[in-house]
PDB file of C-alpha atoms and ligand atoms in Angstrom:
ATOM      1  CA  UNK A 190     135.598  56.776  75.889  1.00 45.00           C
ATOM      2  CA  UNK A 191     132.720  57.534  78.447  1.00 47.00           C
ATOM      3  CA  UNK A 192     135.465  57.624  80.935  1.00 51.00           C
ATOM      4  CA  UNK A 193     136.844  60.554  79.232  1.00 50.00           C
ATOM      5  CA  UNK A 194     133.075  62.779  79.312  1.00 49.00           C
ATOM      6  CA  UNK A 195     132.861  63.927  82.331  1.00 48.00           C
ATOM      7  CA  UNK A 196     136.718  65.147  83.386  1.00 48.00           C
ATOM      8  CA  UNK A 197     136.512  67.058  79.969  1.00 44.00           C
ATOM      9  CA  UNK A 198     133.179  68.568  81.014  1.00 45.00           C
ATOM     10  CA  UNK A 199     134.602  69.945  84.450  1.00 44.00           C
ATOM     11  CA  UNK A 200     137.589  71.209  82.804  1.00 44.00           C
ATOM     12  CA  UNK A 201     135.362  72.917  80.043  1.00 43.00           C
ATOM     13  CA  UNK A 202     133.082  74.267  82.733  1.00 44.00           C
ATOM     14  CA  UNK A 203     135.719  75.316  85.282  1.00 42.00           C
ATOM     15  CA  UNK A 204     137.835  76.706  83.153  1.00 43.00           C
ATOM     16  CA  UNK A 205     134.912  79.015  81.682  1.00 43.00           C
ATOM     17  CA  UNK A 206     135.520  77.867  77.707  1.00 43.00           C
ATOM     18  CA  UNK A 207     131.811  76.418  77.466  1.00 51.00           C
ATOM     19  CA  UNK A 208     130.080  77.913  74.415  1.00 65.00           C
ATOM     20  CA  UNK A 209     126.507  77.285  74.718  1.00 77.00           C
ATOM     21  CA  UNK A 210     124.234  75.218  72.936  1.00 85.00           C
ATOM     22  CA  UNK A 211     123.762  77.655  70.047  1.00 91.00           C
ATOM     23  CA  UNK A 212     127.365  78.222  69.634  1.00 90.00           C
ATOM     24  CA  UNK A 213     127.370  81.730  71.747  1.00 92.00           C
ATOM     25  CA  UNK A 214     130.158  82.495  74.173  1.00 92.00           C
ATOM     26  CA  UNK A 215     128.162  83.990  77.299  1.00 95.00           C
ATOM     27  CA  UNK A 216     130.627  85.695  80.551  1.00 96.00           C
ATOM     28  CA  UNK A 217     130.551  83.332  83.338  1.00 96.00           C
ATOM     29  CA  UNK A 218     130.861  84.959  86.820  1.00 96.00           C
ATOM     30  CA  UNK A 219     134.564  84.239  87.571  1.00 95.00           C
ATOM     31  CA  UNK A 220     135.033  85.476  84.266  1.00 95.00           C
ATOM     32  CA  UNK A 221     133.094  88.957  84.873  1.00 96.00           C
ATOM     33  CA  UNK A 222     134.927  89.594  87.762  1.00 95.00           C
ATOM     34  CA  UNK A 223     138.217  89.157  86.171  1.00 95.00           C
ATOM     35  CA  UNK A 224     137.068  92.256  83.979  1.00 94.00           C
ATOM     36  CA  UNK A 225     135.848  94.402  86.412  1.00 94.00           C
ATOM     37  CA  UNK A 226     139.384  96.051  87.669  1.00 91.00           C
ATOM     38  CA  UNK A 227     140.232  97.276  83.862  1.00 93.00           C
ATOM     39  CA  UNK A 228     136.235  98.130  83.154  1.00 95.00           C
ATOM     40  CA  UNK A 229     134.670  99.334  86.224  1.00 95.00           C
ATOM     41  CA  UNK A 230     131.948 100.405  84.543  1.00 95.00           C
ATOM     42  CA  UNK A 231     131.434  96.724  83.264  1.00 97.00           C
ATOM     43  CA  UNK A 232     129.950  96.794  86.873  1.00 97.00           C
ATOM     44  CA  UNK A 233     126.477  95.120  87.094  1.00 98.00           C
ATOM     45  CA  UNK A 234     124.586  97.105  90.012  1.00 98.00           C
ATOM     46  CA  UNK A 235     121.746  96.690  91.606  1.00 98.00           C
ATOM     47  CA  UNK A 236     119.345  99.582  90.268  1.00 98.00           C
ATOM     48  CA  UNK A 237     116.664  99.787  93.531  1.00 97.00           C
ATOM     49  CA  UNK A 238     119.769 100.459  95.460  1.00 97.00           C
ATOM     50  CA  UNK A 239     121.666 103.129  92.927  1.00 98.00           C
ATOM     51  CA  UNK A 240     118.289 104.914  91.586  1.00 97.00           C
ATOM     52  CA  UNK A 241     116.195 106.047  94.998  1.00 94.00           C
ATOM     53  CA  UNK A 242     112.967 105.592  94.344  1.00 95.00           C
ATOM     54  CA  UNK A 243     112.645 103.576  91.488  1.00 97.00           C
ATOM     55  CA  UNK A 244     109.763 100.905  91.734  1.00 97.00           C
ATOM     56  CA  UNK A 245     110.037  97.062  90.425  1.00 98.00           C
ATOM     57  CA  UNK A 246     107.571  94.834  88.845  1.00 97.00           C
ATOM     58  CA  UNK A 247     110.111  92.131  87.833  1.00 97.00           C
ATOM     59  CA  UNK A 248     107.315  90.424  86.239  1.00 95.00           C
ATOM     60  CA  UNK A 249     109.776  87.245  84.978  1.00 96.00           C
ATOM     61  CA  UNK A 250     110.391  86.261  88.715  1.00 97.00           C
ATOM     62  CA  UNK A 251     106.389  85.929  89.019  1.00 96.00           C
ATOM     63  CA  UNK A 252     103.765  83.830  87.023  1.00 95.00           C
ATOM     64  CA  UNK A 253     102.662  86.850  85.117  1.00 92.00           C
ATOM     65  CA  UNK A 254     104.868  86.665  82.276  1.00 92.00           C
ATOM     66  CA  UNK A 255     104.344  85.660  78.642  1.00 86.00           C
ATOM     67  CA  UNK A 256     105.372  81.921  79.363  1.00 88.00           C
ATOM     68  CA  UNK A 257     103.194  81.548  82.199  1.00 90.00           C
ATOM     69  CA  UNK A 258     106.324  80.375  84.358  1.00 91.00           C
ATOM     70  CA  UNK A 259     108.296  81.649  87.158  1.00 94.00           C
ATOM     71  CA  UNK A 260     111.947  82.542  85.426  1.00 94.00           C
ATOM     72  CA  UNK A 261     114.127  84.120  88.312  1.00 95.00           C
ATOM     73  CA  UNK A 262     114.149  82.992  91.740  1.00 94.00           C
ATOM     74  CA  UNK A 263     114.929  86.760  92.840  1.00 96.00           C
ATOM     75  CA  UNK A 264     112.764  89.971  92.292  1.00 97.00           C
ATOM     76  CA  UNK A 265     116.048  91.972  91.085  1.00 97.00           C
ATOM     77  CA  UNK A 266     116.919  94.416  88.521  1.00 98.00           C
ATOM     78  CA  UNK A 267     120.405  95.375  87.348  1.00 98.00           C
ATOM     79  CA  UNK A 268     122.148  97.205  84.522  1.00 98.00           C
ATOM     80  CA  UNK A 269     126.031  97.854  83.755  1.00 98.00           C
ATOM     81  CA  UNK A 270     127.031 101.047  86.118  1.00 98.00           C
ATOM     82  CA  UNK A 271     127.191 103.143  82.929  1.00 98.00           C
ATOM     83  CA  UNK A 272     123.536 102.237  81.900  1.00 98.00           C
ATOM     84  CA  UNK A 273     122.501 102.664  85.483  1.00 98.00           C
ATOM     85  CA  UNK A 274     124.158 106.472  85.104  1.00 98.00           C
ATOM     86  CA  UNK A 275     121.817 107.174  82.227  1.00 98.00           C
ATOM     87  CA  UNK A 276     118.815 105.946  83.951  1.00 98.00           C
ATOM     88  CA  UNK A 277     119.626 107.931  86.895  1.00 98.00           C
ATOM     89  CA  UNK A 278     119.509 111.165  84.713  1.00 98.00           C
ATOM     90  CA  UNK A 279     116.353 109.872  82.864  1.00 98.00           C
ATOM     91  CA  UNK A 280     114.475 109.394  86.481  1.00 98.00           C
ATOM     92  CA  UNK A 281     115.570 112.549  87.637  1.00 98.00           C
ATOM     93  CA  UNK A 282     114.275 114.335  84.085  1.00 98.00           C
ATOM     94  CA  UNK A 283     110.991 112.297  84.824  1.00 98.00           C
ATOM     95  CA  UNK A 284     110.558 113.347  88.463  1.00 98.00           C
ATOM     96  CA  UNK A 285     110.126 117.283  86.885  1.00 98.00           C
ATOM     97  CA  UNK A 286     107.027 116.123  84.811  1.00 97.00           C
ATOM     98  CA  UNK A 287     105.811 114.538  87.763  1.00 98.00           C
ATOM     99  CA  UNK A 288     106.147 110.576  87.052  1.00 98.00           C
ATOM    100  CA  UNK A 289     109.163 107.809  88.415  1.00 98.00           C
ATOM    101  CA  UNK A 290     110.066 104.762  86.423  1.00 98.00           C
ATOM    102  CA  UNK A 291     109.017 101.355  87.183  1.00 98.00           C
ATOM    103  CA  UNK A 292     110.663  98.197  85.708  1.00 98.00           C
ATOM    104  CA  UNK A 293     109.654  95.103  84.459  1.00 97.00           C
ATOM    105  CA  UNK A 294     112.743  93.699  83.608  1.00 97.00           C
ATOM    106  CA  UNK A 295     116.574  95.110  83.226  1.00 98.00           C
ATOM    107  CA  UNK A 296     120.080  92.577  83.176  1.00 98.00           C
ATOM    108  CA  UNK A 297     118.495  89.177  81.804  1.00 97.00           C
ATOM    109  CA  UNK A 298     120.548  85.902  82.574  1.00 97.00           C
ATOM    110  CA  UNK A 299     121.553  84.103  79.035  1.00 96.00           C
ATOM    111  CA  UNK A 300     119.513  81.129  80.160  1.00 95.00           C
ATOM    112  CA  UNK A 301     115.990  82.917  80.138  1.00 95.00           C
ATOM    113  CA  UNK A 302     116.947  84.025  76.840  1.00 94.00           C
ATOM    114  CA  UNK A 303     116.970  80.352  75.779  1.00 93.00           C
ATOM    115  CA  UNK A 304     114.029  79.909  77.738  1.00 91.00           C
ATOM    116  CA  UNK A 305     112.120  82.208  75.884  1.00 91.00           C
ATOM    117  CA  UNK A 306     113.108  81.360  72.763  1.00 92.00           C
ATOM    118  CA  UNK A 307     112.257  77.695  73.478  1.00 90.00           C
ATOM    119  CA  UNK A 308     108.673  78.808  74.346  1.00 87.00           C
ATOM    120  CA  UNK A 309     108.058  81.084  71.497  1.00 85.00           C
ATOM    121  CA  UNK A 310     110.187  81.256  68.614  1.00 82.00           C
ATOM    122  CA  UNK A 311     109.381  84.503  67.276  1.00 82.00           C
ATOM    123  CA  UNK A 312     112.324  86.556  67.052  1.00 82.00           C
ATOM    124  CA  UNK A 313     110.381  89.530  66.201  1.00 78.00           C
ATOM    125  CA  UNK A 314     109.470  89.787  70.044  1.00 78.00           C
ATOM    126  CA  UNK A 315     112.227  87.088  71.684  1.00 85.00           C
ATOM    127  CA  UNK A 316     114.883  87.638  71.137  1.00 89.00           C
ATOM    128  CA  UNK A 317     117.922  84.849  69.074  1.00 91.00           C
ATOM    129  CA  UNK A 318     119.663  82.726  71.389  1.00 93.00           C
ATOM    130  CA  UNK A 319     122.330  82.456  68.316  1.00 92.00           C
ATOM    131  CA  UNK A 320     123.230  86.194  69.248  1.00 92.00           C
ATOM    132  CA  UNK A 321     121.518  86.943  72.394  1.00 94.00           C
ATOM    133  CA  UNK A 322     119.625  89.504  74.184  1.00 94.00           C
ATOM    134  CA  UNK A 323     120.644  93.376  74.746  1.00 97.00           C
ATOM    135  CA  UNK A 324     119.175  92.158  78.494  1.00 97.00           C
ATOM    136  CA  UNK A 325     121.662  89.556  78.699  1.00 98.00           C
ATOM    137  CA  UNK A 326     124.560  92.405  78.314  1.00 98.00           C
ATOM    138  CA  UNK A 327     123.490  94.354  80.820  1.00 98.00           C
ATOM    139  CA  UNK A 328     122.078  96.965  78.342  1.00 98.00           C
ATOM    140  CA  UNK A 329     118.174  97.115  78.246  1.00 98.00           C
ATOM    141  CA  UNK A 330     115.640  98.007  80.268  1.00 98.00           C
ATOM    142  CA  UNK A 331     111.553  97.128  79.649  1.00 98.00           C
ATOM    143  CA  UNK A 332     109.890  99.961  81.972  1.00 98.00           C
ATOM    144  CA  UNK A 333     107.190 102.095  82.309  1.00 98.00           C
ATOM    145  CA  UNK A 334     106.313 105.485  84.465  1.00 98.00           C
ATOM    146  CA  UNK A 335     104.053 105.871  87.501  1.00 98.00           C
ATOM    147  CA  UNK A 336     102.436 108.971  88.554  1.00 98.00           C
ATOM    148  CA  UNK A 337     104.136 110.123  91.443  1.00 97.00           C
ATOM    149  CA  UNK A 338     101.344 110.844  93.392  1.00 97.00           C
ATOM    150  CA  UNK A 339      99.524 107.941  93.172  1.00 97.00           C
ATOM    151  CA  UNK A 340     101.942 105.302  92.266  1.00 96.00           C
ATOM    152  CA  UNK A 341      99.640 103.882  89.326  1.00 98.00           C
ATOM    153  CA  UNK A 342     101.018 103.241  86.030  1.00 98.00           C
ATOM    154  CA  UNK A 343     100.400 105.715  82.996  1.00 98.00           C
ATOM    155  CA  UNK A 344      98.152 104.690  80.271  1.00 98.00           C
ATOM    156  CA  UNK A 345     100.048 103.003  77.319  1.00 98.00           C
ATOM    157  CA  UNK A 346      98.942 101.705  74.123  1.00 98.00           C
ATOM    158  CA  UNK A 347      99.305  98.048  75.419  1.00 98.00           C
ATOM    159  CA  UNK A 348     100.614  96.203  78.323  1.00 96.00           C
ATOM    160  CA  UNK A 349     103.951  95.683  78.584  1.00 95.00           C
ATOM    161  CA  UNK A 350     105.318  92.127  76.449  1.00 91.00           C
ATOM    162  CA  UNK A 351     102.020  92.739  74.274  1.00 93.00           C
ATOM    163  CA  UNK A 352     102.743  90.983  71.096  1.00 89.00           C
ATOM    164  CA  UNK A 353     100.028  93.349  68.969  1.00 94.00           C
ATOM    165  CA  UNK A 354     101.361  95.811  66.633  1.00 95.00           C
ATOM    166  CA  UNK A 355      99.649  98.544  68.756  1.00 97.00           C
ATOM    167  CA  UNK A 356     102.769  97.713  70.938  1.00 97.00           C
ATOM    168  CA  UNK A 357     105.102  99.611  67.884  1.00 97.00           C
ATOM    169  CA  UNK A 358     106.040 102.572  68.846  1.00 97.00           C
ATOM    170  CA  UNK A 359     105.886 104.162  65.582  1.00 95.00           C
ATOM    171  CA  UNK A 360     102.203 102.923  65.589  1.00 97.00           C
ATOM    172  CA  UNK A 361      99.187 105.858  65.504  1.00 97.00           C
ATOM    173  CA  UNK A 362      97.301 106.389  68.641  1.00 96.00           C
ATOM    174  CA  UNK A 363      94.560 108.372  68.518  1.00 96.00           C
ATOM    175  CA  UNK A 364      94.076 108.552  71.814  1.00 98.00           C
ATOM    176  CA  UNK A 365      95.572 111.884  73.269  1.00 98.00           C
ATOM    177  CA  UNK A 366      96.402 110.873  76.823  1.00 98.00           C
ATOM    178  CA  UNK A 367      98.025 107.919  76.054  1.00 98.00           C
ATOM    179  CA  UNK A 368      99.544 109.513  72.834  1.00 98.00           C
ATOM    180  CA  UNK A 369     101.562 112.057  75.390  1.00 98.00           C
ATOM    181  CA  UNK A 370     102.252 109.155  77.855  1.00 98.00           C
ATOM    182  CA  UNK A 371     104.261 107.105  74.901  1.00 98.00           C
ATOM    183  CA  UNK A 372     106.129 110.385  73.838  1.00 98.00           C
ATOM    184  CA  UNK A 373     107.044 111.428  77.231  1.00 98.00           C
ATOM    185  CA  UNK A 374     108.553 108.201  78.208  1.00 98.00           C
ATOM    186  CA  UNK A 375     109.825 107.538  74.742  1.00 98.00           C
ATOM    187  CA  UNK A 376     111.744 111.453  74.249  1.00 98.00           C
ATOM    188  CA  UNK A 377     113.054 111.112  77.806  1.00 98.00           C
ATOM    189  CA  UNK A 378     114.952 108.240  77.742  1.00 98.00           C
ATOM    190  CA  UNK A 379     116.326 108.703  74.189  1.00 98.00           C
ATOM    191  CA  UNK A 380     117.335 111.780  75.392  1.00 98.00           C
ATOM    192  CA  UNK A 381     119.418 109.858  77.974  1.00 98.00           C
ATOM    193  CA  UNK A 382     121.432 107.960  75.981  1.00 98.00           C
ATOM    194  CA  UNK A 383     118.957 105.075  75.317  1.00 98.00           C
ATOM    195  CA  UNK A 384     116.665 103.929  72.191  1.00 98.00           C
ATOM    196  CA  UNK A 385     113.354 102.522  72.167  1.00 98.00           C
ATOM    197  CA  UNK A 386     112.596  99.182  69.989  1.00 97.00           C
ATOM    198  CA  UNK A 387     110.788  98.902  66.968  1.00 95.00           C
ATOM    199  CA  UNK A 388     107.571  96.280  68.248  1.00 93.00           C
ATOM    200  CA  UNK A 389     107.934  97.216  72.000  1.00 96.00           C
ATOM    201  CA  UNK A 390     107.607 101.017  73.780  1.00 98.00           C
ATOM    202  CA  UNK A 391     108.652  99.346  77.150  1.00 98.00           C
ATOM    203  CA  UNK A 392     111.563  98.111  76.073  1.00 98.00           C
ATOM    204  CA  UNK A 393     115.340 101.012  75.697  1.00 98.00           C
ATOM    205  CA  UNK A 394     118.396  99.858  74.865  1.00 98.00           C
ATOM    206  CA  UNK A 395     121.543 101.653  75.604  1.00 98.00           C
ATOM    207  CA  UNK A 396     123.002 103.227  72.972  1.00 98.00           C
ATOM    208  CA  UNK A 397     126.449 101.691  73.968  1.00 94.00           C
ATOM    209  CA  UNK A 398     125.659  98.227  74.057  1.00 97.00           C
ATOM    210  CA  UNK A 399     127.687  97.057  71.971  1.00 96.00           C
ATOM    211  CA  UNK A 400     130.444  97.524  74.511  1.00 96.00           C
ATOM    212  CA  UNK A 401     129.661  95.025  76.872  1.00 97.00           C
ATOM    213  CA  UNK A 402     129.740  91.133  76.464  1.00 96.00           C
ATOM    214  CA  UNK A 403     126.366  88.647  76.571  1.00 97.00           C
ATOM    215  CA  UNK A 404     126.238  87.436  80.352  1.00 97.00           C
ATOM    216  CA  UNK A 405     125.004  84.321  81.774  1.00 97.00           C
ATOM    217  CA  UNK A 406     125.199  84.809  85.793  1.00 97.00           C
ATOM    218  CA  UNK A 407     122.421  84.370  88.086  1.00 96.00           C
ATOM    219  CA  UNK A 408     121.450  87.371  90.978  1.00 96.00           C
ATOM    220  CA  UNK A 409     122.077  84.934  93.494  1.00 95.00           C
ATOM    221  CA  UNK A 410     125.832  84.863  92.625  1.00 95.00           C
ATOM    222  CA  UNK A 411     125.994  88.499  92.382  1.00 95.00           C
ATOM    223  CA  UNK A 412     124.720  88.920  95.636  1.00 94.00           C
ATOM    224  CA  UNK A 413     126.219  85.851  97.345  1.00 83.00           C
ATOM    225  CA  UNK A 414     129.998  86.126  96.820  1.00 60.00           C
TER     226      UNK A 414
HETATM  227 ZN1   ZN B  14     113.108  94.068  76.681  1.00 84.85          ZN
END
C-alpha cells in the first residue's frame, strides 16, 4: 500500500487536481496559463512596471510584518490586469491632489494565507484558509499614499495590519488631518472600482473579485518561465 503513495501523489500534483489541506481548490501555474488565452485580463502583472511611479513597501517579504517572519522571497506586487486598470486611474486621480500610492501588499500566494492563519486565527483580520483571501485572487490591494513631494507617508489612524478598532474605517477620528487623509484615500479608490474593508483602511478590494479564481503561484514562477 505505501508503494502506491507516492505515484498517486505525483499524478495528483502534476496533473493539478490537489485540493489543499482545507479542502480549497487553489490555480496552479500550468493551470493559470491555460486560462490566460480565453481571459486575458485573468493576467497577473507586475504593478511597479504597469503603474509608473508607484512605490512598494512589500512589508511580507521583510521581518516587519505581523508574524515577525519573512513570507516572500521577492519584494513584488501584482494584481489581475483589470485590477491593475483601476489602480492606474486611482493613481492618476491621486497625482491631482498631490499624493502617489504606495503598497504594502497586492496578489498574495494561497500558502501565506495558510501561513497567516496558522499564526493567528482571527478571521476578523486573517483571513479563512477554508475560502481564501481576496489577495490570493489577484483582487486586493493593502496601500497607502505618499506626499509627492516628499515621499513620506500620510498620517492615518493606525499603521497599516493594526489590529485596533481605530483601524475601522467607519471609526471617528477626531483628528482633522488624518480625518481628510482616510477620506481621500478611501473616496478615491471606491471611486475606481474598488471597496475598502470593514477593520482595515489599507486594505480595497476590487469590486469584481468574484470573477477570478483563488491562486497559489509563487513570483518566482511568474517571472521565471
Ligand atoms: Zn489586505
Amino acid at each position: 500500500m505505501k508503494k502506491l503513495i507516492l505515484p498517486i501523489l505525483i499524478f495528483v500534483s502534476v496533473c493539478g487536481f490537489a485540493q489543499t489541506k482545507y479542502g480549497l481548490k487553489a490555480t496552479t501555474f500550468p493551470e493559470y496559463k491555460q486560462t490566460l488565452t480565453a481571459s486575458p485580463e485573468k493576467e497577473l502583472v507586475n504593478l511597479e512596471q504597469f503603474i509608473p511611479g508607484i512605490v512598494l513597501d512589500i512589508r511580507y517579504a521583510t521581518t516587519n510584518n505581523f508574524t515577525g517572519e519573512k513570507i516572500y522571497n521577492l519584494a513584488r506586487a501584482y494584481s489581475r490586469k483589470s485590477v491593475a486598470e483601476s489602480l492606474k486611474k486611482a493613481q492618476a486621480e491621486f497625482k491631482k491632489a498631490g499624493v502617489g500610492i504606495k503598497i504594502f501588499d497586492a496578489y498574495r500566494p494561497y500558502k501565506a494565507t495558510v501561513k497567516f492563519y496558522e499564526v493567528y486565527h482571527d478571521t476578523t483580520y486573517v483571513a479563512s484558509p477554508y475560502r481564501g483571501s481576496r489577495h490570493n485572487r489577484g483582487c486586493a490591494i493593502d496601500m497607502t499614499i505618499v506626499d509627492l513631494k516628499t515621499g513620506k507617508e500620510l498620517q492615518m489612524p493606525t499603521e497599516f495590519d493594526s489590529f485596533k478598532k481605530e483601524a475601522w474605517p467607519r471609526t471617528p477620528v477626531k483628528d482633522p488631518v488624518i480625518k481628510k487623509n482616510r477620506d481621500l484615500i478611501i473616496s478615491v479608490m471606491e471611486r475606481n472600482g474598488f471597496k475598502v474593508n470593514a477593520s482595515e483602511w489599507w486594505h480595497f478590494d476590487f469590486v469584481g473579485w468574484k470573477n477570478y479564481e483563488v491562486m497559489d503561484i509563487d513570483y518566482e514562477e511568474l517571472e521565471t518561465r
